Short mmCIF file of C-alpha atoms in Angstrom, two decimals:
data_model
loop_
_atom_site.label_atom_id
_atom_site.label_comp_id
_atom_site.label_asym_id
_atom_site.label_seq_id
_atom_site.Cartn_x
_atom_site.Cartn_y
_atom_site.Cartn_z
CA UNK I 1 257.50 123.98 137.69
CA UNK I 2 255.17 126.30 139.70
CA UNK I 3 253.39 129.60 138.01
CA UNK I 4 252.21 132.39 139.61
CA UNK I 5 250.38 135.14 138.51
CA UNK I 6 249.71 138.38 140.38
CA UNK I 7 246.17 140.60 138.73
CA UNK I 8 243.73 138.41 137.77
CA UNK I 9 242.05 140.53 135.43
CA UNK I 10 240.48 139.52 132.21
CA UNK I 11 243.80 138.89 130.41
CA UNK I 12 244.83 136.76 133.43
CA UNK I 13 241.67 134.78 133.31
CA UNK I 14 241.84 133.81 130.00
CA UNK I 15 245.59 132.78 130.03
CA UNK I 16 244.61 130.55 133.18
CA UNK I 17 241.34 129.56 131.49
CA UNK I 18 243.33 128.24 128.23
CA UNK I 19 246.58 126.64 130.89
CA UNK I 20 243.99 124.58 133.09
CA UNK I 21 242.06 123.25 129.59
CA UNK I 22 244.97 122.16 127.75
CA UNK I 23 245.87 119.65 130.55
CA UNK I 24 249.67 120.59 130.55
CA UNK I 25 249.47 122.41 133.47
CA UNK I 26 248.37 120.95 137.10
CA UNK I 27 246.04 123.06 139.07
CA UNK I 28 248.43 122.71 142.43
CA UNK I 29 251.45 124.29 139.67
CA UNK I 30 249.32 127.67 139.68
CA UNK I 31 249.59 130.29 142.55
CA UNK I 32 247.51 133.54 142.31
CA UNK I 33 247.02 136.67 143.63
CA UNK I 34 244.61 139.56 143.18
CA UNK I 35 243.93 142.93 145.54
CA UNK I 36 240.27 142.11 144.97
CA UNK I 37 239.85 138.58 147.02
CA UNK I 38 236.80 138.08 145.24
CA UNK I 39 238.92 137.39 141.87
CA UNK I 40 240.96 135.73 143.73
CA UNK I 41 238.81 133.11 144.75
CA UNK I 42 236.93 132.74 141.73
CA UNK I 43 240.04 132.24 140.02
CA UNK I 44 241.14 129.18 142.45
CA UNK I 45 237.17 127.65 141.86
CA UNK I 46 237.41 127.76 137.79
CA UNK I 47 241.38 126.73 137.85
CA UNK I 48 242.47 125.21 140.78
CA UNK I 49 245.14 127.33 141.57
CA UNK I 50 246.41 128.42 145.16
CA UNK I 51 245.33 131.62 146.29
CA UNK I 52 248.10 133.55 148.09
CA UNK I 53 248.39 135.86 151.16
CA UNK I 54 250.02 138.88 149.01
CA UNK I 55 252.07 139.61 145.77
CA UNK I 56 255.17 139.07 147.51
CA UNK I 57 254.15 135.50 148.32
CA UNK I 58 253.49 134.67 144.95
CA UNK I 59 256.96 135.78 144.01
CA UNK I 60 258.66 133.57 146.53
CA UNK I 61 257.19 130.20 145.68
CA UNK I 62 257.10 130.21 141.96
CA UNK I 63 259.41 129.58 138.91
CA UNK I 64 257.70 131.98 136.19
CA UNK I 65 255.70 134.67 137.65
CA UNK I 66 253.46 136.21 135.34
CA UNK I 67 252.50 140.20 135.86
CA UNK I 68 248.76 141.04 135.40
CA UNK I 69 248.70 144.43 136.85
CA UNK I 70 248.11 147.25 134.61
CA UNK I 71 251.08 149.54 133.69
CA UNK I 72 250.75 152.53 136.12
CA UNK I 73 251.20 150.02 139.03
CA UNK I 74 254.20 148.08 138.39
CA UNK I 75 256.26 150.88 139.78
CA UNK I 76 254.02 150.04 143.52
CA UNK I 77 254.34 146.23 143.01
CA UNK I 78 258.22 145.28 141.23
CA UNK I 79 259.72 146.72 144.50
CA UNK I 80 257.53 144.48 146.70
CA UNK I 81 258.01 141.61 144.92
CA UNK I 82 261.78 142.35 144.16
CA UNK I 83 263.15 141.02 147.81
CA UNK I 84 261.31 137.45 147.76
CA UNK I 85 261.97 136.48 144.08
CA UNK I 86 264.22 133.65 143.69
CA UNK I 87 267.50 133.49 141.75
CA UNK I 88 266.30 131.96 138.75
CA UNK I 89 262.97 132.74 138.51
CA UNK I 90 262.04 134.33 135.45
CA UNK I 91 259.36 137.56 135.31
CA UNK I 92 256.69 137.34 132.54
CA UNK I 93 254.79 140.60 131.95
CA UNK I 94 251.59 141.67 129.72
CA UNK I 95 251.99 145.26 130.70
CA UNK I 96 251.53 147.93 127.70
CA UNK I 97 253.69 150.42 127.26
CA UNK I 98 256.79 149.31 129.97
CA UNK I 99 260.11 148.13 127.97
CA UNK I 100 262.73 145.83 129.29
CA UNK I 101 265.01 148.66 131.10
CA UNK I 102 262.18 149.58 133.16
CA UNK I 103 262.02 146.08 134.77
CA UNK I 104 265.91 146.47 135.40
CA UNK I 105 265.78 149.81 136.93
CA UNK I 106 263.21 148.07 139.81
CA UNK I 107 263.87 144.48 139.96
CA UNK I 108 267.30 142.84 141.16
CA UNK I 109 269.91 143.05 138.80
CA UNK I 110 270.28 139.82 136.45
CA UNK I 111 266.84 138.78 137.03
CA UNK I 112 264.97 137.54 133.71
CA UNK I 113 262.51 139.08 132.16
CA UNK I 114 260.10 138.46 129.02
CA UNK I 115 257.69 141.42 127.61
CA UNK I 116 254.60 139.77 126.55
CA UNK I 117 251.46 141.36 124.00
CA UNK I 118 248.41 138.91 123.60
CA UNK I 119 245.28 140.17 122.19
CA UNK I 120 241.78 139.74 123.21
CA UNK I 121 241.22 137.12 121.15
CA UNK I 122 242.82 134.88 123.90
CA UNK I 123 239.60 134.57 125.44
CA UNK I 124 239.01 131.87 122.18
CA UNK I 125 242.45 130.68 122.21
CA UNK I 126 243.40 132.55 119.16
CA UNK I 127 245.57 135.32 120.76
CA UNK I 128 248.36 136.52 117.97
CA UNK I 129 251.22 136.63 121.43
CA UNK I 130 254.54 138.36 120.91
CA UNK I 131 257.83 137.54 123.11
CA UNK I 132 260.43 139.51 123.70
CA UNK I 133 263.46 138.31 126.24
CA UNK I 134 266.46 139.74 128.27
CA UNK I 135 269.89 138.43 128.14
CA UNK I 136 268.67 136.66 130.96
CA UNK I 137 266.25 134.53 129.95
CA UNK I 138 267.66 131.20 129.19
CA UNK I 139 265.92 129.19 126.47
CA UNK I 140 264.58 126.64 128.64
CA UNK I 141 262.50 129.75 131.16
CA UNK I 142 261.84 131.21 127.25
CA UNK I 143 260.04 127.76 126.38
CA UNK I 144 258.13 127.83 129.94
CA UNK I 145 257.01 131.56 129.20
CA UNK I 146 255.77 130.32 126.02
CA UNK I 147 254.34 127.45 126.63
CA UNK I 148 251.61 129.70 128.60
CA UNK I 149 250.51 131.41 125.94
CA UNK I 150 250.81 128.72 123.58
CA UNK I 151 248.00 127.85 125.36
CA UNK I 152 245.58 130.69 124.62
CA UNK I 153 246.79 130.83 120.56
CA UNK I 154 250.24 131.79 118.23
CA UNK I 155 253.23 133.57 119.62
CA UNK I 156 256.35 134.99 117.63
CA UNK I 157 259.39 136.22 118.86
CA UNK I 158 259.84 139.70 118.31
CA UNK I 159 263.07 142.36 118.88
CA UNK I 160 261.72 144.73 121.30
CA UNK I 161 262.24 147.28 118.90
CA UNK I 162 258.95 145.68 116.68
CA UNK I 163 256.76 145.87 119.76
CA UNK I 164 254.68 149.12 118.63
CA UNK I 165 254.23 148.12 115.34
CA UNK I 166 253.36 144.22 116.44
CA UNK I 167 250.97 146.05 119.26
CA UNK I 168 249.34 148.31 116.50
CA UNK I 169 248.20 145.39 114.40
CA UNK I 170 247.91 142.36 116.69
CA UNK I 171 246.47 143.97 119.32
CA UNK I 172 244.86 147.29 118.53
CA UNK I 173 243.72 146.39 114.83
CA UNK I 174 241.28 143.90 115.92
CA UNK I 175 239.07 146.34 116.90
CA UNK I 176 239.11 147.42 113.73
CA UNK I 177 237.55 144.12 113.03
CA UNK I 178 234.79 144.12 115.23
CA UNK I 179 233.73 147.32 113.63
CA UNK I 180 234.05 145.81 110.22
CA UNK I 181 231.62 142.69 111.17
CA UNK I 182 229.52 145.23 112.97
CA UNK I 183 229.36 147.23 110.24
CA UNK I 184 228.41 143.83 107.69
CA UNK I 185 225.81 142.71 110.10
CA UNK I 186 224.28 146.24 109.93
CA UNK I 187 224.11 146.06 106.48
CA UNK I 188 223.01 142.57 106.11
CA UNK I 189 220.03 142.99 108.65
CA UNK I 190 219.08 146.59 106.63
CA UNK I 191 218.77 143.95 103.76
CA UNK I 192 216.43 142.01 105.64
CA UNK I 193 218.16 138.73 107.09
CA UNK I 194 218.09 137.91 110.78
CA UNK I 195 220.63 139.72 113.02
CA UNK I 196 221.30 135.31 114.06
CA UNK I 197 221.98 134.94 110.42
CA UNK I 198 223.97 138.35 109.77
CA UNK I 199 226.28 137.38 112.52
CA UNK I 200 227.28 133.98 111.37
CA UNK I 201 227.65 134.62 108.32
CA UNK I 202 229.54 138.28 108.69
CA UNK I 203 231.73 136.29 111.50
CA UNK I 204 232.39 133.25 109.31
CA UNK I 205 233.28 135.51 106.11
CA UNK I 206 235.86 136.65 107.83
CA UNK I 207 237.22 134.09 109.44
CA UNK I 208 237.47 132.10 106.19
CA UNK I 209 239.25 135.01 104.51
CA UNK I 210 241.71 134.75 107.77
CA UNK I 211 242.17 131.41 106.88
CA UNK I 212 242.47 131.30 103.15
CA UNK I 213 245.64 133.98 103.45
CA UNK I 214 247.45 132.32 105.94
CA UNK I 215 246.85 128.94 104.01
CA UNK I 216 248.51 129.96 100.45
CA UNK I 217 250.99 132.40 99.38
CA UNK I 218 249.07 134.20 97.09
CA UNK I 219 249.19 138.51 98.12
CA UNK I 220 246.05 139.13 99.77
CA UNK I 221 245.49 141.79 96.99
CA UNK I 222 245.24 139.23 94.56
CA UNK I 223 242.64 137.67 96.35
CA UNK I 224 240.95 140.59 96.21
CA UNK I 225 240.98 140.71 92.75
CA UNK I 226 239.64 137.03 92.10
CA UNK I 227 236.74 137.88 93.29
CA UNK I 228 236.14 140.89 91.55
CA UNK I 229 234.92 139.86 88.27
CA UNK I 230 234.63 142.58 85.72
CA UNK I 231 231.48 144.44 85.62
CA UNK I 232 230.26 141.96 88.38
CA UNK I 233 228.83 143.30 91.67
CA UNK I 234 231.64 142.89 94.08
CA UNK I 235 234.02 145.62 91.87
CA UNK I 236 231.46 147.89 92.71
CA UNK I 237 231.76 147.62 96.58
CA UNK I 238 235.59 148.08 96.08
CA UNK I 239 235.52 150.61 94.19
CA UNK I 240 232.90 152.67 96.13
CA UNK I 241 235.35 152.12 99.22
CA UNK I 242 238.84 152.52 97.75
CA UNK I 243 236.97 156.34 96.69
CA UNK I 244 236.63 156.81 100.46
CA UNK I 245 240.08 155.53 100.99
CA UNK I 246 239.50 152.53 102.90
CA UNK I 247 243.24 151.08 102.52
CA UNK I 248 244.90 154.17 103.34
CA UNK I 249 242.28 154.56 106.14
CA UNK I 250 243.61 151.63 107.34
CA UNK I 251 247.27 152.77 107.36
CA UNK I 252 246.56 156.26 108.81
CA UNK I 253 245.06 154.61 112.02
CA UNK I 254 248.09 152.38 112.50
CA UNK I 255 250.71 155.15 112.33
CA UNK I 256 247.99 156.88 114.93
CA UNK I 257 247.94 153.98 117.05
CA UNK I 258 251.80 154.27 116.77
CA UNK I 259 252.07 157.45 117.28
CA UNK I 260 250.04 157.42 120.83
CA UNK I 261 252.32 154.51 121.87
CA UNK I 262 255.42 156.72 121.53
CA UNK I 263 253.89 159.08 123.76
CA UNK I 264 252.72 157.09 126.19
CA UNK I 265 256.40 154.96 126.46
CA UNK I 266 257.98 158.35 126.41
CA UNK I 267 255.92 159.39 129.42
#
């Protein structure tokens, strides 16, 4: 089975980074394109892959044909490519914002198509990767897609319909994250440790956390709680930050991420 990918931005790079390490993929199985060459041939020197003369010869000599390009030029590229794609090749796509009726409005009629959302965090192989399919997609071109970004981390199957909320907190919440560690290895070097120390340990606090809820069942509240002892230190922290609404700070910038999102699909 050959891939291709057309944009080989950062998204791009780390979904071929994590393919060519996991050794289920052959180098001479990838086909790429970029408009810069220059990220074209650095891609083919870190992964192997075959460079290609133009989009449109990507789309005619591969099986799954993944979409880098960035939303507001898909309506430029689908009707290149849409002539030289083969009958059963299925169209993967990490574009934000574009829903499975805009592929069939510009691509031929019956071809398949999967809506894809990594995160970031696919640069470390731990993208959270939702999947969403057409009536087209058969299961074996679903397992293909998948496969890819199996590679990079997790993926769920999602209705289309769960996209903005799954895009809200898989892929726009994690910056929230960043700012919380920031914000711990601030504190932590105010305090006097080393900003080397702050950020392990501010990194690996959370990451442990991350663990410990997906490894029980217990509500992440009542983890919470455990460590609150009464009168003890930590209570003090949460209380100081439910005051300034910290939870529902939390909520009100997903229904604002949300909100934007409708916008944006509604044009």
């Amino acid at each position: 089975m050959r891939y291709g990918v057309i944009g080989i931005g950062n998204m791009a790079n780390a979904i071929l980074k994590g393919m060519a390490e996991s050794g289920n993929f052959k180098g001479d199985e990838l086909i790429g394109f970029n408009r810069s060459e220059g990220k074209t041939l650095a891609a083919q020197r870190a992964f192997g892959l075959s460079s290609a003369s133009c989009a449109k010869d990507v789309a005619a000599r591969c099986d799954v044909l993944l979409l880098g390009v960035k939303p507001q030029n898909l309506s430029q590229v689908l009707p290149e490519i849409a002539p030289a794609l083969r009958s059963g090749t299925v169209v993967a796509t990490i574009a934000a914002g574009k829903d499975l009726a805009f592929y069939a409005s510009l691509l031929p009629e019956g071809t398949p198509v999967v809506r894809i959302m990594p995160n970031i965090n696919a640069k470390v192989k731990a993208s959270t990767t939702a999947v969403c399919a057409n009536e087209f997609v058969s299961p074996a071109q679903l397992q293909a897609v998948r496969a890819m970004f199996e590679s990079v981390g997790s993926v769920i199957e999602l209705a289309e319909k769960d996209f903005p909320v799954f895009g809200a907190v898989a892929g726009s919440s994690v910056a929230f994250v960043y700012m919380y560690i920031a914000a711990l290895i601030d504190a932590e070097t105010k305090a006097g440790l080393s900003a080397e120390a702050a950020r392990k340990i501010a990194a690996d606090s959370v990451l442990g956390s991350a663990k410990l809820v997906l490894g029980c069942e217990e509500d992440p509240r009542d983890l919470a709680r455990q460590v609150c002892s009464p009168g003890g230190t930590t209570i003090e922290g949460v209380t100081l930050l439910r005051e300034r609404r910290f939870e529902e700070s939390v909520e009100d910038a997903i229904e604002a991420i949300m909100r934007k999102d409708a916008i944006l699909r509604r044009g």
